[in-house]
Amino acid sequence: MSLSEWMVKQVTYPLHEKARGRDTLRRTSELAQLLQRSPAEVHAESMRRLRRQLEFANLFVPFYRARFARHGVEPDAADPLAELQRLPVLTKAEIRAARSSIVYRDSPGGPLPAVTGGTTGETLKFHTDRIRAASNMATRLWLQRQFGVSPGDRRIYLWGSPLEVRVSRVKRWRDRLLNEVVLNAFELTPPRMDEYVRRIRRYRPRLIYGFSSALALLAR
């Protein structure tokens, strides 16, 4: 492990998550402990959390309260997975139309504006929160640890639409401090891929993360 990787793992990354109000490392530890339990216990805990999530959405999010009623979802039913499966796939158009009725305003730290192009490149603006961000990152970190990758190890992301890649100077500096590089997965012309391969060889990342189709194309 290089000095810069050690610094990110021990200092920069914990400070970064704390500054953003996220308890990512605690959640990573809790997830690791949970997944040491038996499959039956993990399933039971997953169902308990899903039921709690459905009940929460029904109580505090008008959009989901109406959606549950329309599709006959019982949030406190014995089988929350069966109830979840009653719901149709949520579309970008529905999220746009819902506006504030889909946003929980009292989330810790408040709702955070977010934007994505998804795999289609079609822009969608929505809201998330620090709890979701920490849980998502904790899951990613746990999975990466199974392959010997830790916070601070050099990463390259072949990810995002042009909208997501055109970021501020602050974001680019943040990526550098965390030993991360983002490459645009929606710009895979032969000359650009040649450039990406050169950057990967120079940077020597421990992890390359991205859309499977884009990674396969670059590998070929």
PDB file of C-alpha atoms in Angstrom, residues 43-44 46-52 54-55 73-84 86:
ATOM      1  CA  HIS A  43     -33.464 -13.279   5.215  1.00  0.00           C
ATOM      2  CA  ALA A  44     -35.510 -12.549   8.337  1.00  0.00           C
ATOM      3  CA  SER A  46     -34.039  -8.310   5.267  1.00  0.00           C
ATOM      4  CA  MET A  47     -37.803  -8.844   5.489  1.00  0.00           C
ATOM      5  CA  ARG A  48     -37.976  -6.884   8.741  1.00  0.00           C
ATOM      6  CA  ARG A  49     -36.172  -3.950   7.123  1.00  0.00           C
ATOM      7  CA  LEU A  50     -38.335  -4.126   3.991  1.00  0.00           C
ATOM      8  CA  ARG A  51     -41.530  -4.089   6.068  1.00  0.00           C
ATOM      9  CA  ARG A  52     -40.232  -1.112   8.032  1.00  0.00           C
ATOM     10  CA  LEU A  54     -42.915   0.066   3.368  1.00  0.00           C
ATOM     11  CA  GLU A  55     -44.534   1.254   6.588  1.00  0.00           C
ATOM     12  CA  VAL A  73     -50.310  -2.984  -0.978  1.00  0.00           C
ATOM     13  CA  GLU A  74     -50.513  -3.703   2.772  1.00  0.00           C
ATOM     14  CA  PRO A  75     -47.279  -2.282   4.264  1.00  0.00           C
ATOM     15  CA  ASP A  76     -47.555  -4.277   7.524  1.00  0.00           C
ATOM     16  CA  ALA A  77     -48.406  -7.618   5.882  1.00  0.00           C
ATOM     17  CA  ALA A  78     -46.609 -10.795   6.959  1.00  0.00           C
ATOM     18  CA  ASP A  79     -44.814 -11.099   3.590  1.00  0.00           C
ATOM     19  CA  PRO A  80     -43.477  -7.642   2.659  1.00  0.00           C
ATOM     20  CA  LEU A  81     -41.747  -8.992  -0.454  1.00  0.00           C
ATOM     21  CA  ALA A  82     -45.066 -10.183  -1.877  1.00  0.00           C
ATOM     22  CA  GLU A  83     -46.546  -6.757  -1.164  1.00  0.00           C
ATOM     23  CA  LEU A  84     -43.639  -5.008  -2.891  1.00  0.00           C
ATOM     24  CA  ARG A  86     -47.669  -5.809  -6.356  1.00  0.00           C
TER      25      ARG A  86
END
